[in-house]
PDB file of C-alpha atoms in Angstrom:
ATOM      1  CA  MET A 223       0.000   0.000   0.000  1.00 35.00           C
ATOM      2  CA  ILE A 224       1.321   3.474  -0.880  1.00 35.00           C
ATOM      3  CA  PHE A 225       0.590   6.516   1.254  1.00 32.00           C
ATOM      4  CA  LEU A 226       0.830   9.995  -0.200  1.00 34.00           C
ATOM      5  CA  CYS A 227       1.915  12.533   2.382  1.00 38.00           C
ATOM      6  CA  ILE A 228       0.691  16.041   1.592  1.00 38.00           C
ATOM      7  CA  PRO A 229       1.909  18.622   4.111  1.00 48.00           C
ATOM      8  CA  TYR A 230      -0.955  20.219   6.046  1.00 47.00           C
ATOM      9  CA  ALA A 231      -3.653  18.610   3.866  1.00 48.00           C
ATOM     10  CA  ARG A 232      -7.139  18.803   5.351  1.00 49.00           C
ATOM     11  CA  PHE A 233      -9.796  16.192   4.507  1.00 44.00           C
ATOM     12  CA  ALA A 234     -13.532  16.817   4.772  1.00 46.00           C
ATOM     13  CA  ASN A 235     -15.438  14.442   7.068  1.00 49.00           C
ATOM     14  CA  ASN A 236     -12.400  12.142   7.141  1.00 49.00           C
ATOM     15  CA  LYS A 237     -13.046  11.218   3.505  1.00 49.00           C
ATOM     16  CA  MET A 238     -10.848  11.681   0.478  1.00 46.00           C
ATOM     17  CA  GLU A 239     -13.700  13.232  -1.472  1.00 46.00           C
ATOM     18  CA  LYS A 240     -12.378  16.729  -0.859  1.00 53.00           C
ATOM     19  CA  PHE A 241      -9.192  18.258   0.445  1.00 54.00           C
ATOM     20  CA  GLU A 242      -7.330  21.492   0.367  1.00 64.00           C
ATOM     21  CA  ILE A 243      -3.634  22.258   0.579  1.00 73.00           C
ATOM     22  CA  VAL A 244      -2.971  24.440   3.582  1.00 78.00           C
ATOM     23  CA  SER A 245       0.258  26.415   3.822  1.00 90.00           C
ATOM     24  CA  TYR A 246       2.174  26.500   7.072  1.00 92.00           C
ATOM     25  CA  ASN A 247       1.246  30.139   7.653  1.00 91.00           C
ATOM     26  CA  GLU A 248      -2.429  29.342   7.151  1.00 90.00           C
ATOM     27  CA  LYS A 249      -2.161  26.450   9.573  1.00 92.00           C
ATOM     28  CA  ALA A 250      -0.464  28.710  12.136  1.00 92.00           C
ATOM     29  CA  GLN A 251      -3.156  31.359  11.639  1.00 92.00           C
ATOM     30  CA  ARG A 252      -5.901  28.829  12.346  1.00 93.00           C
ATOM     31  CA  GLU A 253      -4.127  27.658  15.473  1.00 94.00           C
ATOM     32  CA  LEU A 254      -3.766  31.282  16.564  1.00 95.00           C
ATOM     33  CA  ASP A 255      -7.459  32.030  15.953  1.00 94.00           C
ATOM     34  CA  PHE A 256      -8.463  28.982  18.000  1.00 94.00           C
ATOM     35  CA  TRP A 257      -6.132  30.023  20.816  1.00 94.00           C
ATOM     36  CA  LYS A 258      -7.505  33.579  20.803  1.00 94.00           C
ATOM     37  CA  GLU A 259     -11.006  32.201  21.272  1.00 92.00           C
ATOM     38  CA  LYS A 260      -9.827  30.245  24.301  1.00 90.00           C
ATOM     39  CA  MET A 261      -8.275  33.359  25.810  1.00 91.00           C
ATOM     40  CA  VAL A 262     -11.544  35.308  25.810  1.00 88.00           C
ATOM     41  CA  LYS A 263     -13.846  32.413  26.628  1.00 84.00           C
ATOM     42  CA  LYS A 264     -15.788  32.964  29.839  1.00 79.00           C
ATOM     43  CA  PRO A 265     -15.232  30.497  32.669  1.00 70.00           C
ATOM     44  CA  SER A 266     -17.647  27.574  32.613  1.00 66.00           C
ATOM     45  CA  PHE A 267     -19.529  26.180  35.581  1.00 60.00           C
ATOM     46  CA  THR A 268     -16.885  23.466  35.791  1.00 66.00           C
ATOM     47  CA  ASN A 269     -14.125  26.084  35.869  1.00 62.00           C
ATOM     48  CA  LYS A 270     -15.870  27.838  38.758  1.00 60.00           C
ATOM     49  CA  LEU A 271     -16.189  24.593  40.669  1.00 65.00           C
ATOM     50  CA  ALA A 272     -12.501  23.898  40.050  1.00 61.00           C
ATOM     51  CA  LYS A 273     -11.604  27.345  41.388  1.00 62.00           C
ATOM     52  CA  ASN A 274     -13.627  26.741  44.560  1.00 67.00           C
ATOM     53  CA  PHE A 275     -11.894  23.396  44.946  1.00 64.00           C
ATOM     54  CA  GLN A 276      -8.558  25.136  44.452  1.00 63.00           C
ATOM     55  CA  ASN A 277      -9.342  27.537  47.282  1.00 65.00           C
ATOM     56  CA  LYS A 278     -10.182  24.591  49.545  1.00 69.00           C
ATOM     57  CA  ILE A 279      -6.923  22.892  48.656  1.00 62.00           C
ATOM     58  CA  ASN A 280      -4.954  26.068  49.358  1.00 64.00           C
ATOM     59  CA  SER A 281      -6.211  26.062  52.925  1.00 67.00           C
ATOM     60  CA  LEU A 282      -4.865  22.514  53.428  1.00 65.00           C
ATOM     61  CA  ILE A 283      -1.393  23.055  52.024  1.00 63.00           C
ATOM     62  CA  PRO A 284       1.286  23.835  54.631  1.00 68.00           C
ATOM     63  CA  GLU A 285       2.163  27.507  54.826  1.00 71.00           C
ATOM     64  CA  LYS A 286       5.812  26.576  54.371  1.00 71.00           C
ATOM     65  CA  PHE A 287       4.932  25.292  50.904  1.00 67.00           C
ATOM     66  CA  HIS A 288       3.097  28.528  50.024  1.00 67.00           C
ATOM     67  CA  GLU A 289       6.045  30.582  51.209  1.00 72.00           C
ATOM     68  CA  GLY A 290       8.432  28.426  49.206  1.00 69.00           C
ATOM     69  CA  ILE A 291       6.527  28.954  45.964  1.00 68.00           C
ATOM     70  CA  THR A 292       6.248  32.695  46.559  1.00 71.00           C
ATOM     71  CA  ALA A 293       9.974  33.046  47.216  1.00 75.00           C
ATOM     72  CA  VAL A 294      10.929  30.972  44.168  1.00 72.00           C
ATOM     73  CA  VAL A 295       8.640  32.930  41.822  1.00 72.00           C
ATOM     74  CA  LYS A 296       9.862  36.287  43.102  1.00 74.00           C
ATOM     75  CA  ASN A 297      13.548  35.390  42.950  1.00 76.00           C
ATOM     76  CA  MET A 298      13.296  33.808  39.514  1.00 72.00           C
ATOM     77  CA  SER A 299      11.330  36.766  38.159  1.00 72.00           C
ATOM     78  CA  ARG A 300      13.947  39.212  39.400  1.00 74.00           C
ATOM     79  CA  THR A 301      16.665  37.049  37.883  1.00 75.00           C
ATOM     80  CA  VAL A 302      14.877  37.226  34.539  1.00 73.00           C
ATOM     81  CA  LEU A 303      14.737  41.012  34.650  1.00 69.00           C
ATOM     82  CA  PHE A 304      18.065  41.898  36.220  1.00 70.00           C
ATOM     83  CA  GLY A 305      20.409  38.945  35.812  1.00 64.00           C
ATOM     84  CA  SER A 306      22.397  37.448  32.980  1.00 62.00           C
ATOM     85  CA  ARG A 307      21.702  33.838  33.930  1.00 64.00           C
ATOM     86  CA  PHE A 308      19.339  33.267  31.020  1.00 68.00           C
ATOM     87  CA  THR A 309      20.421  33.846  27.456  1.00 68.00           C
ATOM     88  CA  SER A 310      18.977  32.967  24.081  1.00 64.00           C
ATOM     89  CA  GLY A 311      21.973  33.673  21.887  1.00 71.00           C
ATOM     90  CA  LYS A 312      21.597  36.052  18.976  1.00 81.00           C
ATOM     91  CA  PRO A 313      18.015  36.571  17.758  1.00 87.00           C
ATOM     92  CA  LEU A 314      17.332  34.543  14.640  1.00 88.00           C
ATOM     93  CA  ASN A 315      16.704  36.676  11.562  1.00 87.00           C
ATOM     94  CA  ASP A 316      15.799  36.000   7.934  1.00 87.00           C
ATOM     95  CA  LEU A 317      13.871  32.810   8.679  1.00 91.00           C
ATOM     96  CA  SER A 318      10.350  31.897   7.655  1.00 93.00           C
ATOM     97  CA  LEU A 319       7.709  31.305  10.304  1.00 94.00           C
ATOM     98  CA  GLU A 320       7.864  27.582   9.630  1.00 94.00           C
ATOM     99  CA  GLU A 321      11.654  27.457  10.045  1.00 95.00           C
ATOM    100  CA  ARG A 322      11.399  29.331  13.323  1.00 95.00           C
ATOM    101  CA  GLU A 323       8.675  27.106  14.707  1.00 96.00           C
ATOM    102  CA  VAL A 324      10.367  23.857  13.722  1.00 96.00           C
ATOM    103  CA  LYS A 325      13.242  24.925  15.976  1.00 95.00           C
ATOM    104  CA  ILE A 326      10.840  26.074  18.690  1.00 96.00           C
ATOM    105  CA  ARG A 327       8.859  22.834  18.782  1.00 96.00           C
ATOM    106  CA  ARG A 328      12.092  20.871  19.141  1.00 96.00           C
ATOM    107  CA  LYS A 329      13.026  23.088  22.080  1.00 94.00           C
ATOM    108  CA  ILE A 330       9.633  22.582  23.705  1.00 95.00           C
ATOM    109  CA  ASP A 331       9.853  18.799  23.320  1.00 94.00           C
ATOM    110  CA  SER A 332      13.340  18.800  24.796  1.00 93.00           C
ATOM    111  CA  TYR A 333      12.352  20.896  27.811  1.00 90.00           C
ATOM    112  CA  LYS A 334       9.215  18.799  28.415  1.00 89.00           C
ATOM    113  CA  LYS A 335      11.412  15.720  28.749  1.00 87.00           C
ATOM    114  CA  VAL A 336      13.763  17.499  31.142  1.00 83.00           C
ATOM    115  CA  GLY A 337      10.839  18.770  33.224  1.00 78.00           C
ATOM    116  CA  ALA A 338       9.209  15.334  33.362  1.00 77.00           C
ATOM    117  CA  ALA A 339      12.448  13.680  34.444  1.00 74.00           C
ATOM    118  CA  SER A 340      12.902  16.260  37.190  1.00 69.00           C
ATOM    119  CA  GLY A 341       9.331  15.837  38.416  1.00 63.00           C
ATOM    120  CA  ALA A 342       9.552  12.046  38.445  1.00 63.00           C
ATOM    121  CA  TRP A 343      12.755  11.982  40.457  1.00 57.00           C
ATOM    122  CA  ILE A 344      11.661  14.599  42.977  1.00 58.00           C
ATOM    123  CA  GLY A 345       8.034  13.443  43.182  1.00 50.00           C
ATOM    124  CA  ALA A 346       8.921  10.476  45.378  1.00 50.00           C
ATOM    125  CA  GLY A 347      10.834  12.495  47.950  1.00 51.00           C
ATOM    126  CA  GLY A 348       8.228  14.300  50.041  1.00 53.00           C
ATOM    127  CA  ILE A 349       7.710  17.982  50.729  1.00 53.00           C
ATOM    128  CA  LEU A 350      11.362  18.994  50.973  1.00 53.00           C
ATOM    129  CA  LEU A 351      12.217  17.606  47.565  1.00 56.00           C
ATOM    130  CA  ALA A 352       8.938  18.965  46.164  1.00 57.00           C
ATOM    131  CA  LEU A 353      10.073  22.401  47.252  1.00 59.00           C
ATOM    132  CA  ALA A 354      13.426  21.717  45.611  1.00 61.00           C
ATOM    133  CA  ASP A 355      11.585  20.967  42.366  1.00 60.00           C
ATOM    134  CA  LEU A 356      10.109  24.466  42.223  1.00 68.00           C
ATOM    135  CA  PRO A 357      13.271  26.409  41.310  1.00 73.00           C
ATOM    136  CA  VAL A 358      14.295  23.620  38.916  1.00 74.00           C
ATOM    137  CA  LEU A 359      10.951  23.788  37.119  1.00 75.00           C
ATOM    138  CA  MET A 360      10.956  27.592  37.077  1.00 78.00           C
ATOM    139  CA  SER A 361      14.449  27.599  35.601  1.00 83.00           C
ATOM    140  CA  ILE A 362      13.385  25.154  32.878  1.00 85.00           C
ATOM    141  CA  LYS A 363      10.395  27.320  31.997  1.00 86.00           C
ATOM    142  CA  MET A 364      12.350  30.562  31.863  1.00 87.00           C
ATOM    143  CA  LYS A 365      15.125  29.066  29.737  1.00 89.00           C
ATOM    144  CA  LEU A 366      12.466  27.834  27.333  1.00 92.00           C
ATOM    145  CA  LEU A 367      10.853  31.273  27.103  1.00 93.00           C
ATOM    146  CA  PHE A 368      14.192  32.938  26.379  1.00 92.00           C
ATOM    147  CA  ALA A 369      14.918  30.372  23.679  1.00 93.00           C
ATOM    148  CA  ILE A 370      11.509  30.934  22.089  1.00 95.00           C
ATOM    149  CA  ALA A 371      11.928  34.713  22.135  1.00 94.00           C
ATOM    150  CA  GLY A 372      15.265  34.444  20.349  1.00 93.00           C
ATOM    151  CA  ALA A 373      13.872  32.015  17.783  1.00 95.00           C
ATOM    152  CA  TYR A 374      11.163  34.524  16.895  1.00 95.00           C
ATOM    153  CA  GLY A 375      13.808  37.207  16.424  1.00 93.00           C
ATOM    154  CA  TYR A 376      13.350  39.235  19.626  1.00 93.00           C
ATOM    155  CA  ASP A 377      16.356  40.459  21.594  1.00 90.00           C
ATOM    156  CA  ILE A 378      15.907  39.631  25.279  1.00 87.00           C
ATOM    157  CA  ARG A 379      18.685  42.038  26.258  1.00 84.00           C
ATOM    158  CA  ASN A 380      15.931  44.636  26.002  1.00 83.00           C
ATOM    159  CA  TYR A 381      14.191  45.141  29.369  1.00 81.00           C
ATOM    160  CA  GLN A 382      10.756  45.319  27.747  1.00 85.00           C
ATOM    161  CA  GLU A 383      11.286  41.976  26.025  1.00 89.00           C
ATOM    162  CA  ARG A 384      12.119  40.409  29.365  1.00 86.00           C
ATOM    163  CA  LEU A 385       8.970  41.862  30.842  1.00 85.00           C
ATOM    164  CA  PHE A 386       6.985  40.457  27.909  1.00 92.00           C
ATOM    165  CA  ILE A 387       8.360  37.036  28.859  1.00 91.00           C
ATOM    166  CA  LEU A 388       6.949  37.453  32.358  1.00 86.00           C
ATOM    167  CA  TYR A 389       3.565  38.400  30.902  1.00 88.00           C
ATOM    168  CA  ILE A 390       3.605  35.214  28.819  1.00 93.00           C
ATOM    169  CA  PHE A 391       4.373  33.252  31.955  1.00 88.00           C
ATOM    170  CA  GLN A 392       1.542  34.976  33.788  1.00 85.00           C
ATOM    171  CA  LEU A 393      -0.879  34.378  30.912  1.00 89.00           C
ATOM    172  CA  ALA A 394      -0.110  30.647  30.895  1.00 88.00           C
ATOM    173  CA  PHE A 395      -0.626  30.161  34.621  1.00 82.00           C
ATOM    174  CA  SER A 396      -3.429  32.498  35.653  1.00 79.00           C
ATOM    175  CA  SER A 397      -7.082  32.155  36.577  1.00 77.00           C
ATOM    176  CA  HIS A 398      -9.735  32.910  33.952  1.00 78.00           C
ATOM    177  CA  GLU A 399     -10.345  36.337  35.459  1.00 77.00           C
ATOM    178  CA  LYS A 400      -6.710  37.399  35.488  1.00 80.00           C
ATOM    179  CA  ARG A 401      -5.986  35.722  32.162  1.00 85.00           C
ATOM    180  CA  ALA A 402      -8.378  38.026  30.306  1.00 87.00           C
ATOM    181  CA  GLU A 403      -6.576  41.067  31.725  1.00 85.00           C
ATOM    182  CA  VAL A 404      -3.092  39.824  30.830  1.00 88.00           C
ATOM    183  CA  TYR A 405      -4.254  38.712  27.371  1.00 93.00           C
ATOM    184  CA  GLN A 406      -5.395  42.249  26.575  1.00 92.00           C
ATOM    185  CA  LYS A 407      -1.938  43.566  27.450  1.00 89.00           C
ATOM    186  CA  ILE A 408      -0.303  41.073  25.102  1.00 93.00           C
ATOM    187  CA  LEU A 409      -2.902  41.683  22.399  1.00 92.00           C
ATOM    188  CA  THR A 410      -2.130  45.423  22.482  1.00 92.00           C
ATOM    189  CA  TRP A 411       1.536  45.111  23.434  1.00 92.00           C
ATOM    190  CA  GLU A 412       2.847  47.979  21.297  1.00 89.00           C
ATOM    191  CA  GLU A 413       0.486  50.366  23.071  1.00 89.00           C
ATOM    192  CA  HIS A 414       0.906  48.787  26.488  1.00 87.00           C
ATOM    193  CA  ARG A 415       4.703  48.863  26.403  1.00 86.00           C
ATOM    194  CA  LYS A 416       4.561  52.670  26.305  1.00 83.00           C
ATOM    195  CA  GLU A 417       2.926  52.562  29.745  1.00 82.00           C
ATOM    196  CA  LEU A 418       5.406  50.183  31.355  1.00 77.00           C
ATOM    197  CA  PRO A 419       6.932  51.428  34.614  1.00 68.00           C
ATOM    198  CA  GLU A 420      10.446  52.774  34.327  1.00 66.00           C
ATOM    199  CA  ASN A 421      11.170  51.306  37.737  1.00 64.00           C
ATOM    200  CA  ILE A 422      10.853  47.526  37.623  1.00 63.00           C
ATOM    201  CA  ASN A 423      10.019  47.500  41.344  1.00 65.00           C
ATOM    202  CA  ASP A 424       6.644  48.978  40.382  1.00 68.00           C
ATOM    203  CA  PHE A 425       5.735  45.698  38.669  1.00 66.00           C
ATOM    204  CA  ASP A 426       2.817  43.899  40.359  1.00 68.00           C
ATOM    205  CA  TRP A 427       4.827  41.116  41.975  1.00 64.00           C
ATOM    206  CA  ARG A 428       2.145  40.122  44.479  1.00 66.00           C
ATOM    207  CA  THR A 429      -0.497  39.229  41.883  1.00 68.00           C
ATOM    208  CA  PHE A 430       2.098  37.555  39.681  1.00 69.00           C
ATOM    209  CA  GLN A 431       3.204  35.266  42.512  1.00 67.00           C
ATOM    210  CA  GLN A 432      -0.303  34.519  43.770  1.00 68.00           C
ATOM    211  CA  GLU A 433      -1.662  33.494  40.380  1.00 70.00           C
ATOM    212  CA  TYR A 434       1.179  31.073  39.686  1.00 70.00           C
ATOM    213  CA  ARG A 435       1.044  29.616  43.167  1.00 65.00           C
ATOM    214  CA  ASP A 436      -2.690  28.968  42.941  1.00 66.00           C
ATOM    215  CA  TYR A 437      -2.355  27.438  39.487  1.00 65.00           C
ATOM    216  CA  ILE A 438       0.156  24.746  40.411  1.00 61.00           C
ATOM    217  CA  ASP A 439      -0.797  24.026  44.032  1.00 51.00           C
ATOM    218  CA  ILE A 440      -3.040  21.015  43.341  1.00 53.00           C
ATOM    219  CA  ALA A 441      -0.471  19.293  41.149  1.00 56.00           C
ATOM    220  CA  LYS A 442       2.283  19.914  43.645  1.00 56.00           C
ATOM    221  CA  LEU A 443       0.131  18.690  46.540  1.00 55.00           C
ATOM    222  CA  LEU A 444      -0.565  15.411  44.713  1.00 56.00           C
ATOM    223  CA  GLN A 445       3.160  15.140  44.089  1.00 54.00           C
ATOM    224  CA  LEU A 446       3.610  14.673  47.841  1.00 53.00           C
ATOM    225  CA  ILE A 447       1.410  11.553  48.026  1.00 54.00           C
ATOM    226  CA  PRO A 448       3.519   8.381  48.459  1.00 54.00           C
ATOM    227  CA  GLY A 449       3.206   5.911  45.622  1.00 53.00           C
ATOM    228  CA  ILE A 450       1.922   8.316  42.984  1.00 52.00           C
ATOM    229  CA  GLY A 451       4.190  11.297  43.579  1.00 53.00           C
ATOM    230  CA  ALA A 452       6.720  10.311  40.929  1.00 59.00           C
ATOM    231  CA  PHE A 453       4.048   9.773  38.274  1.00 58.00           C
ATOM    232  CA  VAL A 454       2.199  12.981  39.163  1.00 60.00           C
ATOM    233  CA  GLY A 455       5.439  14.956  39.224  1.00 62.00           C
ATOM    234  CA  ALA A 456       6.488  13.760  35.782  1.00 72.00           C
ATOM    235  CA  TYR A 457       3.042  14.310  34.249  1.00 64.00           C
ATOM    236  CA  ALA A 458       2.479  17.710  35.890  1.00 72.00           C
ATOM    237  CA  ASN A 459       5.843  19.103  34.835  1.00 74.00           C
ATOM    238  CA  HIS A 460       5.426  17.770  31.301  1.00 82.00           C
ATOM    239  CA  GLN A 461       2.003  19.418  30.979  1.00 84.00           C
ATOM    240  CA  LEU A 462       3.074  22.700  32.567  1.00 83.00           C
ATOM    241  CA  VAL A 463       6.001  23.095  30.163  1.00 89.00           C
ATOM    242  CA  ASP A 464       3.799  22.111  27.213  1.00 92.00           C
ATOM    243  CA  LYS A 465       1.179  24.716  28.154  1.00 91.00           C
ATOM    244  CA  LEU A 466       3.842  27.383  28.511  1.00 92.00           C
ATOM    245  CA  GLY A 467       5.289  26.546  25.092  1.00 95.00           C
ATOM    246  CA  GLU A 468       1.884  26.776  23.407  1.00 96.00           C
ATOM    247  CA  THR A 469       1.135  30.103  25.112  1.00 96.00           C
ATOM    248  CA  ALA A 470       4.501  31.568  24.133  1.00 96.00           C
ATOM    249  CA  MET A 471       4.192  30.532  20.490  1.00 97.00           C
ATOM    250  CA  ASN A 472       0.790  32.144  20.110  1.00 97.00           C
ATOM    251  CA  ALA A 473       1.776  35.275  22.017  1.00 97.00           C
ATOM    252  CA  TYR A 474       4.677  35.867  19.617  1.00 96.00           C
ATOM    253  CA  ARG A 475       2.504  34.993  16.624  1.00 95.00           C
ATOM    254  CA  LEU A 476       0.208  37.801  17.741  1.00 93.00           C
ATOM    255  CA  ARG A 477       3.100  40.238  17.748  1.00 91.00           C
ATOM    256  CA  LEU A 478       4.300  39.155  14.341  1.00 88.00           C
ATOM    257  CA  LEU A 479       0.808  39.645  12.987  1.00 78.00           C
ATOM    258  CA  ASN A 480       0.201  42.997  14.668  1.00 71.00           C
ATOM    259  CA  ASN A 481       3.594  44.354  13.617  1.00 67.00           C
ATOM    260  CA  SER A 482       3.201  43.030  10.068  1.00 52.00           C
ATOM    261  CA  ILE A 483       6.698  41.520  10.288  1.00 46.00           C
ATOM    262  CA  GLU A 484       5.332  38.378   8.728  1.00 47.00           C
ATOM    263  CA  LYS A 485       1.641  38.032   7.986  1.00 50.00           C
ATOM    264  CA  LEU A 486       0.187  34.725   9.079  1.00 54.00           C
ATOM    265  CA  ASP A 487      -2.478  34.721   6.412  1.00 49.00           C
TER     266      ASP A 487
END
């Protein structure tokens, strides 16, 4: 039997009676449109129940764990903005969208594997090792975001580009209510960047930390349960890195589209 592989071909009703050739840019545009719909979608009844459950869980988690997450998020965020620990190399120029995203997807896959391995190893070690996993996971995520920024051609030596990275992070790991607010900032980034505080200490650290902490608390709590901690740790880290990669790709696609650097249609 011979199979004909047509890149990005789309079949109607799973039948070969009709198909269309879809370019990579068209495929990316459709993915972006679908993602944009998710960003503005109102929380469902299930989402509200999950949020109430999250609040219940938060009250059961040891305060030491809460404090550990808050400290890790704050320190890592400041490192992103002020330090030289994370680099992306020279921004990639003169590449098509497809060439950029082939590299980016490889990076995401690589970092998902690293995150899963870290979560599996630490997931069997109790609360102290679970706390140790937090800075490791944060470091993995931030390195991935810097790599993605460079692959899209943005220079992270610029303070505003580093702040955009933090907004991507916040967008990926926020509640529905906060997500809509952050999404609007990314959607209108060129206008919003003109209003950015000159003093980075004016950035809303408290909300940034709280949203991330609430988002990952359930997964990290389950990671403490003997017998399933390793599995939960590997799965949670894998999914968290995957979600961050998807959010970053679409956030930068929005900028490319809005700036007309490379139309996605």
